[in-house]
Amino acid sequence: MTEQRMDTICVQGGYHPGDAEPRQVPIYQSTTWKYDTSEHMGRLFDLEESGYFYSRLQNPTCDLVAAKIAEMEGGSAAMLTSSGMAANFLAIFNIAEAGDHVVASSAIYGGTYNLLSHTMKRMGLTCTFVAPDCSDEELEAAFRPNTKLVFGETIANPALAVLDIERFAAAAHEHGVPLMVDNTFPTPVMCRPIEWGADIVTHSTTKYMDGHAAYLGGVIVDAGKFDWMAHADTFPGLTTPDESYHGVTYAEKFGLEGAFITKATAQLMRDLGPMQNPQAAFFLNSSLESLHVRMPRHCENGLAVATYLNNHPKIRFVSYPGLEGDPYYETAKKYMPNGTCGVVSFGFEGGRAAAETFMKNLSLCQIATHVADARTCCLHPANATHRQMNDAELEACGISPDMVRLSCGLESSQDLIADIEHALSLV
Ligand SMILES: *Cc1c(COP(=O)(O)O)cnc(C)c1O
């Protein structure tokens, strides 16, 4: 069968029922599996045979949905996690631990920034942040002998900076380490980072993939292209025997295409346990069936709202990578020629106070700590997700105190603009 198009993969990827099997992805609502002999179960535990035994490690419903997302991203293997944060943590911790170092774009999700700058620091891991548009010299200077990976976001939440994926991939590969990209905002419908050189792709499926503010979730996709064995000394966790797993050497036994996800499952999911549950996976799958229809509409509404705001005298700036004149417009055109996402950030001539007044007077656009939902939602990051940061840290993430993040849903853009117009008239 020839490689299918995104629309078809969204609808039918992952699960291919046989004769007289359920048309819908079955929900395997079971924590455990029954076997006739302990020898059989022993082979599963030894990773000699693949099969299910306990849903903390693997569940068939989750695997079918992960397989669909792997196909959407053009990757070799994937695993679902209980949240996007769990996906980012497991993906990083799978190859970087105490004593290691990460190079990360400073324009990333606040939770991931905290994870790298504070929580993982307590685990002995250090991180150097670079601006997504830093000079080649700055990027080069960020690497250290113990650097294990480079991390960035295709479109940063909430700064809306676009990562030059090819450039960051080239720098990572020059140093013999993989590029990890959080592709939550564009989704594979608008951008497939693996095609541009990314090695590992993560998502918060809580956002557009679910798209209905119903279920938390995350996913890790491996491109299956990074040659761990060629950099065996850098990645001993993949290239030397795992004592905690009967001495298995993941890169040898599972090859380029399977090593990363197998280790993350057999070792990290086993010991840390942030597994997705099969019901959430089922709902995620239903949402994925319309992702290719929803994303263009989110982008269309985002562009309409960004264009309106850009021409408004009370608005100090608008960030939207799909808007001509935006600093990331050209980069976005290259990586996302058909649209970026539905999220628009903007600031007010009247500063922080104007942002607060504006937020109070919206009605259709609702205040929520969320983005990428069918319903338009709005957030003032300096007062919410980023309140723990001081002004200098905010600045480094590309966030000003007057910045509001509006996530355009699937409503009529005329109704959205009318609501914004009303709130702006009172600022
Ligand atoms: C929301 C988000 C996350 C965290 O995902 P959760 O599902 O909330 O844990 C990570 N990265 C990006 C880009 C996000 O927008």
Short mmCIF file of C-alpha atoms and ligand atoms in Angstrom, two decimals, residues 82-86 88 108-109 111-112 153 155-157 182-185 203-207 216-218 371 405, ligand 1:
data_model
loop_
_atom_site.label_atom_id
_atom_site.label_comp_id
_atom_site.label_asym_id
_atom_site.label_seq_id
_atom_site.Cartn_x
_atom_site.Cartn_y
_atom_site.Cartn_z
CA SER A 82 -0.75 10.53 31.17
CA SER A 83 0.07 14.17 30.30
CA GLY A 84 2.24 16.31 28.06
CA MET A 85 4.56 17.02 30.99
CA ALA A 86 5.00 13.29 31.54
CA ASN A 88 8.53 15.67 28.01
CA ILE A 108 9.14 26.90 25.54
CA TYR A 109 6.07 26.05 27.59
CA GLY A 111 5.94 23.86 32.66
CA THR A 112 8.78 22.49 30.55
CA GLU A 153 9.11 23.73 20.54
CA ILE A 155 5.75 26.99 17.92
CA ALA A 156 6.45 28.09 21.48
CA ASN A 157 3.57 28.31 23.96
CA ASP A 182 7.56 19.49 21.31
CA ASN A 183 5.13 19.73 18.39
CA THR A 184 1.98 20.42 20.43
CA PHE A 185 0.86 23.65 18.74
CA HIS A 203 3.05 16.35 22.35
CA SER A 204 0.64 17.42 24.96
CA THR A 205 -2.35 15.63 23.43
CA THR A 206 -4.40 17.67 25.92
CA LYS A 207 -4.30 20.49 23.36
CA LEU A 216 -5.08 15.17 29.69
CA GLY A 217 -2.51 13.23 27.76
CA GLY A 218 0.86 13.16 26.10
CA VAL A 371 -5.33 26.53 24.77
CA ARG A 405 -2.81 34.78 24.87
C1 LIG B 1 0.31 22.20 27.67
C2 LIG B 1 1.65 21.94 27.13
C3 LIG B 1 2.50 21.01 27.72
C4 LIG B 1 2.10 20.25 28.98
O1 LIG B 1 1.08 19.37 28.69
P1 LIG B 1 0.04 18.83 29.81
O2 LIG B 1 -0.77 17.87 29.01
O3 LIG B 1 -0.70 19.99 30.34
O4 LIG B 1 0.87 18.15 30.84
C5 LIG B 1 3.73 20.78 27.15
N1 LIG B 1 4.12 21.46 26.05
C6 LIG B 1 3.33 22.37 25.46
C7 LIG B 1 3.80 23.07 24.25
C8 LIG B 1 2.07 22.64 25.97
O5 LIG B 1 1.29 23.56 25.37
#
